[in-house]
Amino acid sequence: MSKKLDFQLSCPMPEMDFDTITIGHGGGGKLTQNLLKKGVFSLLDNEWLREQDDAATLSLNGSVAFSTDSFVVSPIIFPGGTIGDLAINGTVNDMAVCGARPSFLSLSFILEEGLKMDDFWQILVSIREACAEAGLKVVTGDTKVVERGKGDQIFINTTGIGYVHPKAKMGVKSIREGDAIILSGPLARHGIAIMSKRKGLEFETQLKSDTRPLHTICNQLVDKFGDAIHLMRDPTRGGAATVLHEIAGQSGFGIDLFEKNLPIDEEVAGACEMLGLDPLFVANEGLFIAVVDSAIAKQFLETVKNWQFGKEASIIGNITEEHPRQVVLSSIIGGKRVLPQASGELLPRIC
Amino acid sequence: MSKKLDFQLSCPMPEMDFDTITIGHGGGGKLTQNLLKKGVFSLLDNEWLREQDDAATLSLNGSVAFSTDSFVVSPIIFPGGTIGDLAINGTVNDMAVCGARPSFLSLSFILEEGLKMDDFWQILVSIREACAEAGLKVVTGDTKVVERGKGDQIFINTTGIGYVHPKAKMGVKSIREGDAIILSGPLARHGIAIMSKRKGLEFETQLKSDTRPLHTICNQLVDKFGDAIHLMRDPTRGGAATVLHEIAGQSGFGIDLFEKNLPIDEEVAGACEMLGLDPLFVANEGLFIAVVDSAIAKQFLETVKNWQFGKEASIIGNITEEHPRQVVLSSIIGGKRVLPQASGELLPRIC
């Protein structure tokens, strides 16, 4: 059953005054209020949203992660997700890889005049589902509308606050020579799923985006391995290669990468070949890369493999003092080459 | 001297690789990194941004306000400000009227391919200046780029965290019959300044936007009057009328409003007449409306009047049990009329 049908059955849209978003919905007056009441507030209801204040008041105590992302993905509804769950999971994951458990979220829309109310509703429902899965609450928000041709249906910003696990001691400064680099699952699924639906590029595939929250597995890992985890990052836009380059650049170490260990689905590999893309540079949404003490690498890998989405996890490389700031790939056929850094954009608006 | 000249003298742009934003600047690779290093990081440098992690880690302890806003104002540079300082002050003020002192901010850009680097730089400089004035730090951020025609130069999201003053006890539930309603300054300056530069609508005026941070005065008021302040709101899009309607609607009380007490500049009044607009419905950026215990109203007003931007502050009305949920305006010539609620949008993209 398609995502669209699922949603229509589970959470039908109430009667709305308009079939599409109009400029008036951005005025802050009656139209805005009605849209929020019937849409956002009814779906995401909680004690903070009910206050309808300019800011939510939270009682916080401790070390918190604070992260923001704006989402401009096109198309807004794609195989495996919508811009809505992507926006929730994206910010959840930025916090998760810092060892934080997401708690509170702000949610801000920039809508284009003419956005179909039905699509907006589907996105709101997917936001509700993603929030429920991540166990977090949207406590404050904003809605703006721009004229037709001055936006692209919908852009979403989410900004999150989450408590950091007391055992989390991650940072590029913790990285040591000999550390193992672990990738949690197969590469490039999100990027290829989006491309398969992009205008002028469409191709048939069963492939779905890997958008999902990572906070449960990341939290479990931090709880179990504490300061033996030296860094985690989620490789989204720019792909795994971009994160590996960031790690090499920021730590000053080199990275040895083993092509034979890189997990990739057959279908994704085929699509990448067809499109002339290197899967290392294609976007993911539900993966993480961890740099861990080599002494715990195997045990860490086993824990990830026991996670429902981690069966294909693999030790893909290690940290070295050789070739500082460079990522060197040992290919399957035995050669070695320096992995280039992505300059611009393979394909815009992947997240 | 124009704002543009001020900026060019105070903070010249470094040599950039491109004259405009390109799709590649949104890819997360080398181009994005260079743009961030030369632009955002060099101007807004602090210990959190230097970490370049997916999330900033903050140590928080107490009651904090959390607020988000996306800014889509057009034009992006206008008399008295830019979309940059507007985005900082807007979120500062959403927190200020909740009695909070802004501390940490996230900053997220959606740039349109073709945005002039010179304009982007000017906006970044205005962000730096507004942050310095508000005493807050940008600790995390995001940059996305959309294709030409899928955005409008630049949209900005800011999300803030600020400590709530321990004496702040505001909320619609605190409102009582007889409370006085105080407006901090003259109406409609931001809206009229923007309109004077809007394509197809241009007219000559010396008027500038009233964009400014309100946290110092709001904090001082909370410190002095504590729980005798029952509510503060900043009347931005939708104007003062929209905030008054929100207060009436959410509290269940009525509001009596006195036209003769409404502060308004002569030039703004003239422009509103020319454009056929009611200044009560036109946007402001640097005003607040306070609902206070009538026993402290005069003293509160005096304190506001002593603030450099509060000289024209006025008691504009009061809370009543008559005509619940309605705002009734007593006009200068003696009549009374129910103030209508704005339905849609006077003019889109005012903030």
XYZ file of C-alpha atoms in Angstrom:
702
model
C 0.000 0.000 0.000
C 1.370 3.421 -0.853
C 2.290 5.925 1.848
C -0.493 8.157 0.555
C -3.197 5.521 1.063
C -1.850 4.607 4.502
C -2.165 8.187 5.578
C -5.619 8.768 4.169
C -6.934 5.750 6.027
C -5.210 6.458 9.334
C -5.886 10.142 9.723
C -8.446 11.700 7.380
C -8.229 15.442 6.769
C -10.962 17.546 8.392
C -13.120 19.872 6.307
C -10.898 22.835 5.345
C -12.018 26.265 4.069
C -9.630 26.109 1.112
C -8.193 23.385 -1.139
C -4.830 25.121 -1.318
C -2.690 27.448 0.786
C -3.441 31.115 0.061
C -1.449 34.258 0.838
C -3.989 35.006 3.564
C -2.908 31.912 5.512
C 0.342 33.750 6.260
C -1.189 36.939 7.647
C -1.336 35.932 11.291
C -5.093 36.639 11.371
C -8.191 34.468 11.297
C -7.106 32.302 8.342
C -3.746 31.514 9.951
C -5.448 30.694 13.251
C -7.960 28.364 11.591
C -5.244 26.561 9.662
C -3.196 26.075 12.817
C -6.164 24.953 14.916
C -7.433 22.400 12.412
C -4.007 21.285 11.279
C -0.995 21.679 13.506
C -2.617 22.045 16.927
C -5.108 19.203 16.489
C -2.429 16.768 15.275
C 0.465 17.760 17.530
C -1.511 18.813 20.622
C 0.398 19.135 23.913
C 0.446 21.415 26.961
C 2.984 23.844 25.429
C 1.218 24.307 22.091
C -2.040 24.851 23.943
C -0.540 27.957 25.631
C -0.136 29.640 22.222
C 2.532 31.973 23.604
C 5.281 33.606 21.541
C 7.722 31.191 23.174
C 7.428 27.878 24.996
C 8.720 27.794 28.554
C 10.749 24.685 29.381
C 12.367 23.588 32.585
C 15.845 22.292 31.697
C 18.626 21.029 33.864
C 21.876 19.649 32.525
C 23.847 19.317 29.353
C 21.683 19.659 26.229
C 22.323 19.378 22.504
C 20.820 22.155 20.347
C 20.575 21.639 16.594
C 18.807 23.200 13.606
C 18.117 22.185 10.009
C 16.060 23.618 7.180
C 14.592 21.100 4.745
C 14.014 21.914 1.079
C 13.814 18.403 -0.380
C 12.125 17.982 -3.754
C 9.799 16.161 -4.322
C 8.081 16.818 -0.988
C 6.573 13.311 -0.927
C 8.929 10.521 -2.038
C 9.330 6.747 -1.728
C 9.659 6.032 1.970
C 8.847 9.447 3.408
C 7.840 13.089 3.153
C 9.602 16.374 3.831
C 7.743 16.209 7.174
C 9.230 13.032 8.646
C 12.573 13.921 7.054
C 12.528 17.233 8.958
C 11.810 15.485 12.258
C 14.262 12.606 11.766
C 16.981 14.911 10.436
C 17.104 17.004 13.590
C 16.593 13.956 15.819
C 19.644 12.393 14.172
C 21.847 15.480 14.441
C 21.212 15.264 18.173
C 21.438 11.458 18.349
C 24.968 11.406 16.906
C 25.980 13.868 19.626
C 24.741 11.336 22.195
C 21.551 13.265 22.942
C 18.002 12.037 23.351
C 15.678 14.517 21.616
C 13.035 16.081 23.865
C 11.680 19.349 22.465
C 11.336 20.620 18.939
C 10.396 23.852 17.196
C 8.677 23.563 13.816
C 8.556 26.346 11.257
C 6.907 26.290 7.826
C 7.492 28.434 4.747
C 4.551 27.566 2.501
C 4.139 28.572 -1.116
C 0.790 29.928 -2.218
C -0.981 27.089 -4.049
C 0.367 24.196 -1.930
C -2.348 21.551 -1.954
C -4.061 21.291 1.436
C -4.143 17.525 0.975
C -0.333 17.406 0.628
C 0.116 19.718 3.615
C -2.116 17.449 5.685
C -0.180 14.359 4.647
C 3.051 16.084 5.681
C 1.548 17.096 9.044
C 0.448 13.512 9.689
C 3.925 12.228 8.854
C 5.355 14.814 11.287
C 3.053 13.541 14.003
C 4.094 9.952 13.380
C 7.802 10.797 13.340
C 7.461 12.783 16.595
C 5.670 9.882 18.256
C 8.379 7.469 17.128
C 11.144 9.738 18.410
C 9.282 10.469 21.652
C 9.527 14.232 21.279
C 7.166 17.156 21.463
C 6.751 20.104 19.108
C 6.448 22.969 21.611
C 6.630 26.104 19.471
C 6.346 27.012 15.800
C 5.778 29.504 13.027
C 4.017 29.606 9.648
C 4.831 31.933 6.775
C 3.390 32.015 3.252
C 5.179 33.334 0.143
C 3.658 34.134 -3.232
C 3.498 31.566 -6.019
C 6.918 31.289 -7.654
C 8.794 32.633 -4.603
C 9.160 29.260 -2.878
C 8.620 25.599 -3.777
C 5.492 24.184 -2.108
C 6.932 23.809 1.389
C 10.189 24.343 3.276
C 10.454 23.216 6.910
C 12.835 24.210 9.685
C 13.136 22.087 12.806
C 15.295 22.984 15.774
C 15.722 20.547 18.618
C 16.775 20.401 22.238
C 17.806 17.083 23.771
C 19.552 15.900 26.903
C 23.065 14.591 26.335
C 23.793 11.128 27.757
C 26.166 11.603 30.714
C 28.520 8.953 29.300
C 28.833 10.697 25.910
C 32.365 12.050 25.462
C 32.488 12.551 21.712
C 34.394 15.090 19.653
C 37.086 15.165 16.977
C 39.634 15.766 19.740
C 38.898 12.287 21.137
C 39.997 10.559 17.913
C 43.211 8.452 18.144
C 45.427 6.634 15.660
C 44.172 3.095 15.056
C 40.514 3.903 15.796
C 38.035 1.842 13.771
C 35.439 3.475 11.534
C 32.045 1.787 11.428
C 29.193 2.453 9.013
C 25.729 1.401 10.234
C 24.112 0.284 6.969
C 23.965 0.337 3.170
C 24.928 3.521 1.345
C 23.044 5.962 -0.849
C 19.438 4.792 -0.447
C 17.911 8.200 0.301
C 19.644 9.948 -2.577
C 18.740 7.284 -5.128
C 15.101 7.144 -3.932
C 14.785 10.931 -4.354
C 16.480 10.882 -7.764
C 14.140 8.157 -9.006
C 11.251 10.611 -8.650
C 13.016 13.779 -9.761
C 11.610 15.398 -12.891
C 13.619 14.600 -15.998
C 15.395 11.772 -14.219
C 12.601 9.327 -13.271
C 13.402 5.629 -13.288
C 11.633 2.544 -11.958
C 12.797 1.229 -8.606
C 11.401 -0.452 -5.516
C 13.890 1.493 -3.463
C 12.797 3.631 -0.519
C 14.555 6.383 1.398
C 16.286 5.204 4.572
C 14.849 8.133 6.598
C 14.494 6.980 10.219
C 15.378 8.150 13.725
C 18.714 7.001 15.140
C 18.338 8.116 18.752
C 17.492 4.683 20.209
C 20.486 2.848 18.751
C 22.861 5.777 19.349
C 21.726 6.055 22.944
C 22.133 2.330 23.480
C 25.659 2.470 22.059
C 26.698 5.420 24.221
C 25.238 3.717 27.256
C 27.204 0.541 26.535
C 30.519 1.902 25.228
C 30.732 5.391 26.787
C 33.976 7.218 26.057
C 35.275 4.418 23.823
C 33.070 6.023 21.149
C 35.187 8.925 19.944
C 32.822 10.433 17.381
C 29.528 9.803 15.590
C 28.197 11.677 12.569
C 25.248 11.062 10.248
C 26.266 11.183 6.583
C 23.399 13.017 4.845
C 23.925 15.511 2.006
C 27.335 15.052 0.442
C 27.241 11.382 1.430
C 29.637 9.293 3.514
C 32.652 10.745 1.669
C 31.856 14.258 2.889
C 31.640 13.154 6.536
C 34.901 11.182 6.217
C 36.591 14.266 4.768
C 35.206 16.401 7.612
C 36.601 13.932 10.166
C 40.018 13.859 8.476
C 40.099 17.638 8.057
C 38.959 18.497 11.572
C 41.045 15.850 13.409
C 44.189 16.203 11.294
C 44.468 12.403 10.929
C 44.273 10.383 7.726
C 41.602 7.772 6.973
C 42.113 4.392 5.307
C 38.937 3.159 3.679
C 38.287 -0.386 2.360
C 36.012 -0.547 -0.668
C 35.272 -4.255 -0.159
C 33.731 -3.482 3.248
C 31.347 -0.764 2.038
C 27.766 -2.043 2.362
C 25.572 -1.302 -0.652
C 22.312 -2.766 -1.992
C 22.421 -4.328 -5.429
C 19.631 -2.061 -6.668
C 21.405 1.068 -5.406
C 24.683 -0.070 -6.971
C 22.886 -0.572 -10.294
C 21.227 2.846 -10.167
C 24.531 4.525 -9.251
C 26.208 2.832 -12.194
C 23.397 3.893 -14.527
C 23.571 7.501 -13.267
C 27.368 7.606 -13.156
C 27.452 8.312 -9.410
C 29.807 7.141 -6.689
C 27.582 5.900 -3.819
C 30.063 7.349 -1.321
C 28.928 10.812 -2.439
C 25.171 10.140 -2.495
C 22.939 11.265 0.404
C 21.705 9.020 3.225
C 19.212 9.817 5.974
C 19.196 6.849 8.359
C 22.889 5.997 8.703
C 25.632 6.877 11.122
C 29.402 6.672 10.971
C 31.172 5.969 14.270
C 34.852 6.336 15.111
C 35.577 4.003 18.026
C 38.501 2.647 20.035
C 39.784 -0.390 18.094
C 39.603 -2.469 21.298
C 35.781 -2.338 21.264
C 35.281 -2.269 17.485
C 34.053 -5.856 17.084
C 31.732 -5.661 20.075
C 30.398 -2.297 18.857
C 29.793 -3.779 15.401
C 27.901 -6.725 16.907
C 25.629 -4.358 18.842
C 24.857 -2.392 15.679
C 24.203 -5.617 13.742
C 21.611 -6.613 16.342
C 19.656 -3.412 15.627
C 16.880 -4.014 13.077
C 18.415 -1.578 10.577
C 22.044 -2.483 11.265
C 22.337 -5.961 9.772
C 24.684 -4.742 7.053
C 26.859 -2.620 9.357
C 30.562 -2.925 8.676
C 34.002 -1.750 9.758
C 34.806 0.340 6.696
C 38.177 1.785 7.642
C 40.459 3.160 10.300
C 42.232 6.276 11.499
C 45.905 6.587 10.602
C 48.767 9.019 11.095
C 49.817 8.403 7.485
C 48.549 10.811 4.805
C 47.129 13.383 7.282
C 43.790 15.012 6.311
C 43.403 12.621 3.371
C 40.939 9.791 2.822
C 42.631 6.927 0.932
C 40.460 4.208 -0.600
C 41.814 0.669 -1.078
C 39.804 -0.622 -4.000
C 38.477 -4.149 -4.446
C 40.956 -4.862 -7.212
C 43.879 -3.840 -4.985
C 44.732 -0.263 -5.992
C 44.805 2.746 -3.702
C 43.548 6.217 -4.506
C 42.937 9.457 -2.671
C 39.201 10.044 -2.380
C 38.463 13.508 -3.748
C 36.415 15.995 -1.744
C 33.014 16.848 -3.196
C 33.137 20.411 -4.423
C 29.587 21.437 -5.117
C 26.344 19.514 -5.330
C 25.634 16.197 -7.050
C 21.959 16.987 -7.165
C 20.433 19.906 -5.284
C 17.692 19.651 -2.655
C 18.202 16.125 -1.447
C 17.196 17.080 2.114
C 24.709 57.873 5.433
C 22.870 54.883 4.078
C 22.920 51.539 5.876
C 24.758 50.087 2.882
C 27.623 52.575 3.120
C 27.879 52.133 6.895
C 28.303 48.442 6.433
C 30.833 48.640 3.630
C 33.015 50.903 5.708
C 32.730 48.982 8.969
C 33.212 45.442 7.752
C 34.467 44.994 4.185
C 33.746 41.690 2.461
C 36.749 39.380 2.019
C 37.714 38.083 -1.426
C 35.066 35.477 -2.372
C 35.304 32.787 -5.092
C 31.928 33.764 -6.577
C 29.922 36.976 -6.950
C 26.648 35.162 -6.345
C 25.374 32.105 -4.488
C 25.488 28.979 -6.673
C 23.764 25.617 -6.295
C 27.125 24.183 -5.279
C 27.162 26.311 -2.122
C 24.367 24.089 -0.810
C 26.087 20.751 -1.358
C 27.778 20.428 2.014
C 31.180 20.046 0.311
C 34.145 22.331 -0.256
C 32.100 25.289 -1.572
C 29.760 25.223 1.425
C 32.707 24.980 3.810
C 34.499 27.932 2.193
C 31.358 30.071 2.289
C 30.830 29.270 5.954
C 34.468 29.829 6.927
C 34.802 33.176 5.157
C 31.299 34.349 5.979
C 29.414 32.972 8.952
C 32.256 31.578 11.065
C 34.557 34.578 10.668
C 31.815 37.057 11.565
C 30.015 35.133 14.320
C 32.985 33.230 15.761
C 32.558 31.651 19.209
C 33.569 28.459 21.006
C 30.454 26.514 19.913
C 30.676 27.379 16.207
C 34.363 26.478 16.265
C 33.442 22.880 17.218
C 31.560 22.446 13.912
C 29.521 19.589 15.365
C 26.060 18.554 14.173
C 24.675 20.075 17.375
C 25.939 22.569 19.951
C 26.205 21.315 23.513
C 24.914 23.774 26.104
C 24.805 23.581 29.869
C 21.380 24.832 30.962
C 19.820 25.061 34.371
C 16.422 26.562 35.020
C 13.375 27.829 33.227
C 14.071 28.756 29.604
C 11.985 30.238 26.797
C 12.262 28.505 23.401
C 11.018 30.300 20.306
C 11.289 30.003 16.523
C 10.546 32.247 13.550
C 11.154 32.035 9.819
C 11.707 35.336 8.040
C 10.688 35.895 4.422
C 10.544 39.705 4.304
C 10.749 41.386 0.901
C 12.786 43.468 0.121
C 15.640 41.827 2.019
C 17.315 45.199 2.674
C 14.927 48.008 3.653
C 14.998 51.400 5.373
C 16.253 50.768 8.900
C 17.303 47.151 8.603
C 17.830 43.899 6.719
C 16.234 40.456 6.877
C 19.301 39.611 9.019
C 18.790 41.950 11.962
C 15.036 41.431 11.647
C 15.591 37.674 12.113
C 17.711 38.218 15.213
C 15.496 40.892 16.779
C 12.300 38.989 15.955
C 13.306 35.943 17.956
C 14.911 38.054 20.695
C 11.591 39.864 21.071
C 9.460 36.720 21.116
C 11.563 35.680 24.098
C 11.711 39.162 25.661
C 7.921 39.449 25.887
C 7.902 36.122 27.739
C 10.268 37.683 30.286
C 13.331 35.877 28.969
C 16.831 37.149 28.296
C 18.051 35.596 25.030
C 21.245 33.562 25.332
C 21.665 31.082 22.473
C 20.453 31.133 18.907
C 20.371 28.790 15.931
C 20.577 30.353 12.473
C 19.445 28.648 9.289
C 19.560 30.009 5.741
C 17.620 29.028 2.639
C 19.459 30.836 -0.159
C 18.293 31.173 -3.745
C 20.800 30.538 -6.483
C 21.887 33.954 -7.768
C 21.728 35.834 -4.444
C 24.415 38.522 -4.651
C 27.347 37.730 -2.387
C 27.528 41.417 -1.504
C 23.926 41.364 -0.220
C 24.541 38.135 1.692
C 27.585 39.721 3.321
C 25.628 42.819 4.309
C 22.984 40.595 5.883
C 25.639 38.599 7.773
C 27.166 41.807 9.120
C 23.759 43.043 10.269
C 23.250 39.675 12.000
C 26.539 40.097 13.810
C 25.622 43.590 14.946
C 22.156 42.537 16.130
C 23.633 39.572 18.058
C 26.164 41.848 19.738
C 23.423 44.296 20.713
C 21.244 41.517 22.141
C 24.195 39.858 23.874
C 23.538 36.441 22.366
C 25.546 33.822 20.562
C 24.741 31.904 17.373
C 25.823 28.393 18.388
C 24.542 26.185 15.552
C 23.260 26.630 12.023
C 22.449 25.304 8.582
C 22.694 26.510 4.977
C 20.610 25.250 2.064
C 20.483 26.500 -1.528
C 17.496 26.209 -3.891
C 17.453 26.738 -7.637
C 16.680 30.107 -9.179
C 12.912 30.679 -9.082
C 12.333 28.229 -6.197
C 12.942 30.762 -3.429
C 13.363 34.533 -3.148
C 17.002 35.516 -2.503
C 17.122 34.547 1.163
C 14.880 33.156 3.886
C 16.189 32.935 7.455
C 15.074 30.866 10.439
C 16.232 31.756 13.930
C 15.393 29.723 17.016
C 16.343 30.983 20.438
C 16.868 29.801 23.974
C 16.789 32.297 26.835
C 16.559 32.190 30.601
C 13.223 33.342 31.984
C 13.404 36.023 34.695
C 12.410 34.391 37.998
C 9.880 37.178 38.669
C 8.097 36.700 35.307
C 4.583 35.333 35.875
C 2.916 36.139 32.582
C 0.173 34.341 30.721
C -3.376 34.986 29.518
C -4.625 33.280 32.695
C -3.122 36.110 34.776
C -5.301 38.752 33.076
C -7.967 40.419 35.301
C -10.848 42.824 34.740
C -9.679 46.425 34.943
C -6.111 45.688 33.805
C -4.515 48.495 31.813
C -3.177 47.941 28.287
C 0.013 49.803 27.421
C 1.589 50.233 23.986
C 5.308 51.052 23.993
C 5.548 53.349 20.956
C 4.149 54.620 17.658
C 2.276 52.206 15.402
C 2.927 50.819 11.932
C 6.464 52.047 11.233
C 7.886 48.707 10.069
C 5.007 47.932 7.725
C 5.016 51.366 6.126
C 8.831 51.366 5.715
C 8.650 47.994 3.915
C 5.732 49.077 1.730
C 7.574 52.240 0.675
C 10.160 50.013 -1.030
C 7.871 47.298 -2.371
C 7.759 46.975 -6.156
C 4.731 48.670 -7.691
C 4.051 50.553 -4.477
C 7.173 52.733 -3.980
C 6.719 56.137 -2.384
C 9.134 58.693 -0.907
C 9.510 58.677 2.852
C 12.168 59.293 5.499
C 10.562 56.570 7.583
C 12.568 53.632 8.891
C 11.534 50.277 10.268
C 11.332 50.152 14.058
C 13.222 46.809 14.187
C 15.107 46.683 17.500
C 15.620 44.303 20.413
C 13.248 44.638 23.378
C 14.952 42.381 25.901
C 16.581 45.151 27.977
C 13.403 47.137 28.579
C 11.242 44.014 29.039
C 13.722 42.588 31.529
C 13.856 45.850 33.431
C 10.049 45.964 33.605
C 9.764 42.371 34.837
C 12.450 43.027 37.400
C 10.605 46.103 38.691
C 6.960 45.028 38.450
C 7.127 41.220 38.648
C 3.732 39.510 38.707
C 1.855 42.818 38.312
C 2.665 42.397 34.597
C 0.027 39.950 33.429
C 1.031 39.603 29.785
C 3.365 41.050 27.165
C 3.206 40.448 23.406
C 4.989 42.047 20.467
C 2.577 43.121 17.739
C 4.362 42.229 14.470
C 2.541 40.838 11.417
C -1.180 41.554 11.615
C -0.396 44.649 13.699
C -1.577 45.694 17.152
C -5.189 44.757 16.309
C -4.230 41.112 15.808
C -2.471 40.897 19.186
C -5.417 42.603 20.919
C -7.783 40.086 19.303
C -5.538 37.224 20.419
C -5.586 38.539 23.995
C -9.375 38.934 23.971
C -9.903 35.549 22.343
C -7.522 33.609 24.566
C -8.474 35.299 27.868
C -12.215 35.461 27.212
C -12.312 39.120 28.351
C -13.271 42.140 26.245
C -10.954 45.040 25.440
C -11.830 48.752 25.402
C -9.491 50.698 23.163
C -9.165 54.517 23.009
C -8.300 55.871 19.584
C -7.123 59.210 21.013
C -4.416 57.424 22.999
C -2.943 55.485 20.065
C 0.554 56.844 19.328
C 1.276 57.354 15.638
C 3.810 59.427 13.684
C 2.447 62.066 11.363
C 4.303 60.588 8.402
C 2.960 57.090 9.111
C -0.561 58.452 9.502
C -0.219 60.202 6.130
C 1.081 57.090 4.396
C -1.711 54.954 5.909
C -4.296 57.435 4.662
C -2.748 57.440 1.199
C -2.674 53.620 1.089
C -6.104 53.208 2.690
C -4.718 51.243 5.640
C -5.682 51.215 9.313
C -2.395 51.558 11.277
C -3.762 49.156 13.897
C -3.452 46.390 11.292
C -0.004 47.319 9.964
C 3.118 45.432 11.135
C 5.550 46.648 13.786
C 8.873 45.142 14.833
C 10.081 47.095 17.871
C 6.920 47.488 19.954
C 5.339 45.631 22.812
C 1.862 45.589 24.272
C 1.629 44.973 28.020
C -1.409 44.058 30.096
C -0.724 45.182 33.666
C -2.469 45.546 37.006
C -4.194 48.962 36.936
C -2.575 49.816 40.304
C 0.875 49.983 38.677
C -0.186 51.258 35.257
C 1.064 54.839 35.664
C 4.350 53.796 37.192
C 4.816 51.172 34.451
C 4.095 53.797 31.801
C 6.660 56.180 33.328
C 9.318 53.460 33.232
C 8.586 52.774 29.560
C 8.659 56.503 28.781
C 12.144 56.721 30.290
C 13.370 54.140 27.767
C 14.930 55.791 24.704
C 12.338 54.268 22.344
C 9.374 54.607 24.721
C 8.785 58.357 24.789
C 5.449 57.975 22.994
C 4.240 55.035 25.097
C 0.610 55.278 26.117
C -2.170 53.545 28.024
C -4.305 52.586 25.038
C -7.098 50.663 26.702
C -8.232 48.278 29.386
C -9.591 44.828 30.051
C -13.325 44.566 30.656
C -15.921 41.919 31.387
C -18.274 43.673 28.954
C -18.389 42.439 25.334
C -16.296 39.284 25.981
C -13.789 38.337 23.245
C -14.413 41.615 21.428
C -12.183 44.643 20.954
C -14.247 47.857 21.034
C -12.681 51.081 19.793
C -13.839 54.460 21.159
C -13.096 56.828 18.309
C -11.779 60.372 18.618
C -15.122 61.802 17.525
C -16.942 59.876 20.224
C -18.393 56.820 18.491
C -17.780 53.199 19.422
C -17.221 50.329 17.035
C -16.186 46.714 17.221
C -12.701 46.345 15.759
C -12.859 43.623 13.103
C -10.383 40.746 13.113
C -7.924 40.703 10.213
C -8.820 37.777 8.002
C -5.930 37.323 5.637
C -2.936 39.444 4.818
C -2.734 43.192 4.198
C 0.500 42.743 2.347
C 2.426 39.505 2.316
C 6.003 39.038 3.518
C 6.281 41.875 5.965
C 8.579 39.827 8.228
